[in-house]
mmCIF file of C-alpha atoms and ligand atoms in Angstrom:
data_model
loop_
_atom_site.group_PDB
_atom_site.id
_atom_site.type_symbol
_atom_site.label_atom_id
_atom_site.label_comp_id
_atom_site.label_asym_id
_atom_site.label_seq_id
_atom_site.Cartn_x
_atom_site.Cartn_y
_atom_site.Cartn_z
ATOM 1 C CA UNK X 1 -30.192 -10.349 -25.278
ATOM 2 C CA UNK X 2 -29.090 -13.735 -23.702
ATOM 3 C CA UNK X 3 -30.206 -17.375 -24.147
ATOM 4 C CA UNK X 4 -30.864 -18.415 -20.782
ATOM 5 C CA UNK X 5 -31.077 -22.136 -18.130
ATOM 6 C CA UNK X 6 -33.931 -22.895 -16.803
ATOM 7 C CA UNK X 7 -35.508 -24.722 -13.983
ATOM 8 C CA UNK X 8 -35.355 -28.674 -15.906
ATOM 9 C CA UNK X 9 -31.413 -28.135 -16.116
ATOM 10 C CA UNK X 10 -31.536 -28.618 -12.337
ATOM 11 C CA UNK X 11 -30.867 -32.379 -10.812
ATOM 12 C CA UNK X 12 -30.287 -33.387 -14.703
ATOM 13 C CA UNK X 13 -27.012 -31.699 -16.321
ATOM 14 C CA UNK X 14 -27.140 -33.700 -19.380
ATOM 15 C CA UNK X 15 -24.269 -30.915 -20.837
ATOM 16 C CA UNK X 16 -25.134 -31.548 -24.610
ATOM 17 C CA UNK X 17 -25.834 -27.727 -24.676
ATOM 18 C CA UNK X 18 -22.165 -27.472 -23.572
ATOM 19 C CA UNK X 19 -20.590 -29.212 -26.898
ATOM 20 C CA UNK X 20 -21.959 -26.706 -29.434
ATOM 21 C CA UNK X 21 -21.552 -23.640 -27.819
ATOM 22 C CA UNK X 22 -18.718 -21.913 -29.993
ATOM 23 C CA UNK X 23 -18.061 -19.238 -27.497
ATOM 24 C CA UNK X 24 -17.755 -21.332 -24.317
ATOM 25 C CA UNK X 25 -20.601 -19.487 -22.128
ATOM 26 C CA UNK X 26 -21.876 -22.380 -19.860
ATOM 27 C CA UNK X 27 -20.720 -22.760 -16.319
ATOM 28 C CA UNK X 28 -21.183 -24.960 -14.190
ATOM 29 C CA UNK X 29 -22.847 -25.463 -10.407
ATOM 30 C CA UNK X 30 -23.068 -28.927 -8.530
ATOM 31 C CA UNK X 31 -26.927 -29.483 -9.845
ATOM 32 C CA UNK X 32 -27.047 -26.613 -12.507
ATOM 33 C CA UNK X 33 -25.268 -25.151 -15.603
ATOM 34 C CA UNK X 34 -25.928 -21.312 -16.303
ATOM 35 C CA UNK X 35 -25.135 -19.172 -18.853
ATOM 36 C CA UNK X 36 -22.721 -16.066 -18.827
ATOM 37 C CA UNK X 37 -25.042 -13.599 -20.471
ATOM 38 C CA UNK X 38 -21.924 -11.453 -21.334
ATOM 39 C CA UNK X 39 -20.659 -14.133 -23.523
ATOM 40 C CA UNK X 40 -23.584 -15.656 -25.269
ATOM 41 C CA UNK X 41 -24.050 -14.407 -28.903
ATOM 42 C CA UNK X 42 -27.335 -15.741 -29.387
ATOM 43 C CA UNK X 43 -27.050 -18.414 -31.800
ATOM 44 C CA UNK X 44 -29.661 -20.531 -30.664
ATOM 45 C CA UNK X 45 -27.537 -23.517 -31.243
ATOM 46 C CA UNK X 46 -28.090 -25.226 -27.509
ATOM 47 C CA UNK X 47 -31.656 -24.858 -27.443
ATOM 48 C CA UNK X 48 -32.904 -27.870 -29.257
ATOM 49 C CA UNK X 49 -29.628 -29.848 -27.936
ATOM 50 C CA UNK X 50 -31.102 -30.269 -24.617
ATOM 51 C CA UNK X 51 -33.209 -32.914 -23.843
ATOM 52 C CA UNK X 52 -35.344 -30.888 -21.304
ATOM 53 C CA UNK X 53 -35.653 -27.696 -23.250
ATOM 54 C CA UNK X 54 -34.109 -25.786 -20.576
ATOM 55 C CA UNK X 55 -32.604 -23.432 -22.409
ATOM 56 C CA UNK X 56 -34.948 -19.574 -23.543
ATOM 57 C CA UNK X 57 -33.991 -17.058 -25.427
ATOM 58 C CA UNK X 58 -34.299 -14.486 -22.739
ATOM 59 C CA UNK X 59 -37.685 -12.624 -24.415
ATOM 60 C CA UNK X 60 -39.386 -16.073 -24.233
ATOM 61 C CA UNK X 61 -39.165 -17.559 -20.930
ATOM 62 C CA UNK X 62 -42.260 -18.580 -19.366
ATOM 63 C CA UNK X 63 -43.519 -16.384 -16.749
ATOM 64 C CA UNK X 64 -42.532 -18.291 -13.872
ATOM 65 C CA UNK X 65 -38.917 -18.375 -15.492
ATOM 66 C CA UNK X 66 -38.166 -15.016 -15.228
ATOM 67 C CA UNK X 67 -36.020 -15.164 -12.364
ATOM 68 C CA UNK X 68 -33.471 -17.088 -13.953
ATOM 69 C CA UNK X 69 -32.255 -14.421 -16.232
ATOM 70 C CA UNK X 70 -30.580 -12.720 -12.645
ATOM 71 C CA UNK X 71 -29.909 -16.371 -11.529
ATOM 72 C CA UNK X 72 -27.780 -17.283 -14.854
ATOM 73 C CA UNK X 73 -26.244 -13.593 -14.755
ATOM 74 C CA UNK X 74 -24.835 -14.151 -10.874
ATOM 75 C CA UNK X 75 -24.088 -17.849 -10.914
ATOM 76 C CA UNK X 76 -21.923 -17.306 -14.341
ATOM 77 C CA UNK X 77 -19.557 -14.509 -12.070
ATOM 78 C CA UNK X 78 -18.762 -17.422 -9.841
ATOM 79 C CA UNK X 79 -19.006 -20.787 -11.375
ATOM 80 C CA UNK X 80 -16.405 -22.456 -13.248
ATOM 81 C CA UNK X 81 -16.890 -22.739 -17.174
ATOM 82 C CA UNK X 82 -17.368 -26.279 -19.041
ATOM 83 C CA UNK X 83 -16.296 -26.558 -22.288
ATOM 84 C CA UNK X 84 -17.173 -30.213 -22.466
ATOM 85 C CA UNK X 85 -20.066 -33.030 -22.566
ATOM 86 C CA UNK X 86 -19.972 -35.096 -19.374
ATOM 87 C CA UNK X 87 -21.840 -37.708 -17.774
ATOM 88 C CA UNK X 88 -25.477 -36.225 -16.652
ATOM 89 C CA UNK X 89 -26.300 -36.259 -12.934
ATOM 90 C CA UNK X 90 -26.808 -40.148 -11.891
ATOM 91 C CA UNK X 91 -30.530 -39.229 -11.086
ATOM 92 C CA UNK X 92 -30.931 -37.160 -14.418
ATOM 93 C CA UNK X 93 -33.407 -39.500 -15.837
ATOM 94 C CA UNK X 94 -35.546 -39.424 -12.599
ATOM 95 C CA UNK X 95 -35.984 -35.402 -12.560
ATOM 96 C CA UNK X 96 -36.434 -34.955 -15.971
ATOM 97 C CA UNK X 97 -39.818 -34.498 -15.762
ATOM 98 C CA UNK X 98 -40.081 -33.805 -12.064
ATOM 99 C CA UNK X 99 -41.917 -30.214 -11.788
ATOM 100 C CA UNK X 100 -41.157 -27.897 -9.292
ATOM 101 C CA UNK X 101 -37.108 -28.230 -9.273
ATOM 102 C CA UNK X 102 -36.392 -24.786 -8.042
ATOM 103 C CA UNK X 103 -36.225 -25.681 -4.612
ATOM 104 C CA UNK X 104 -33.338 -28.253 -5.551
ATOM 105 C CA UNK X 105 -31.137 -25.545 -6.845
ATOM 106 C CA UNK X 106 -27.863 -25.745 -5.198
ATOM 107 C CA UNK X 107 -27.129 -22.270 -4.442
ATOM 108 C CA UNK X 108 -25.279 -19.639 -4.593
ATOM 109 C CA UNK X 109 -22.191 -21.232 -4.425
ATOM 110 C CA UNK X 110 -20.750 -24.121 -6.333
ATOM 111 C CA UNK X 111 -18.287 -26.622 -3.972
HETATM 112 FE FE1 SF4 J 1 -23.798 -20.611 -26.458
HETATM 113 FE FE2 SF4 J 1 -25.243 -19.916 -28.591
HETATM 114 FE FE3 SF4 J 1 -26.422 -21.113 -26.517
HETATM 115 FE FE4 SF4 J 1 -25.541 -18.618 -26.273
HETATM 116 S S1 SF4 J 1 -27.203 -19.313 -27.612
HETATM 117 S S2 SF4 J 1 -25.278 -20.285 -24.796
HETATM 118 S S3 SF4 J 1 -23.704 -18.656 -27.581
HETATM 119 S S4 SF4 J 1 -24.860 -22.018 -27.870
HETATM 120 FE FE1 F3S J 2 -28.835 -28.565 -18.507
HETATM 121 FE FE2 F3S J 2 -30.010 -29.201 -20.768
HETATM 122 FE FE3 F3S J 2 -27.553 -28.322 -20.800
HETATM 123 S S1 F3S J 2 -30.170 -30.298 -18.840
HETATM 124 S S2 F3S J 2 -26.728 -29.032 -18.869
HETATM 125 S S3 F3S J 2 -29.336 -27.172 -20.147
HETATM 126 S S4 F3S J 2 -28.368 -29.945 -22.069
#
């Protein structure tokens, strides 16, 4: 089992999931953290951190979620970790609540 980043983590990046972690298992894309699934222990301390509810434990994502249990899983291989709060994305507050983000996704690899 795995917690796992959703879809309202794109075009935001707010990162308070990233400060409680105590194993370090977010990394991080230009528009996009993910989680390494290897390296979460699911605590379920980043869940109610983010302000989007991005973050699933893996057996509840929403249907239409699914795929990001194979997008957190590749993205982590690549992606550098974060082990720190930072500024969100200067948009953040716009697509918080924008639906539809997955087409935003910058992806596969970060720059
Ligand atoms: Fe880190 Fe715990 Fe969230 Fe997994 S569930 S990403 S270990 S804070
Ligand atoms: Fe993304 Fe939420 Fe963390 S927006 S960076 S999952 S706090």
């Amino acid at each position: 089992m795995t917690f796992v980043v959703t879809e309202q983590c794109i075009q935001c990046k707010f990162t308070d999931c990233v400060d409680v972690c105590p194993v370090d298992c977010f990394h991080e894309g230009p528009n996009f953290l993910v989680i390494d699934p290897e390296v979460c222990i699911d605590c379920a301390l980043c869940v109610p951190e983010c302000p989007v509810d991005a973050i699933y434990e893996e057996s509840d994502l929403p249907e239409d979620m699914i795929e990001y249990i194979e997008i957190n899983a590749e993205l982590s291989k690549t992606w550098p970790e974060i082990f720190e709060a930072k500024e969100p994305l200067p948009d953040a507050e716009k697509w918080a609540d924008a639906p539809n983000k997955r087409g935003a996704l910058v992806y596969p690899e970060a720059d």
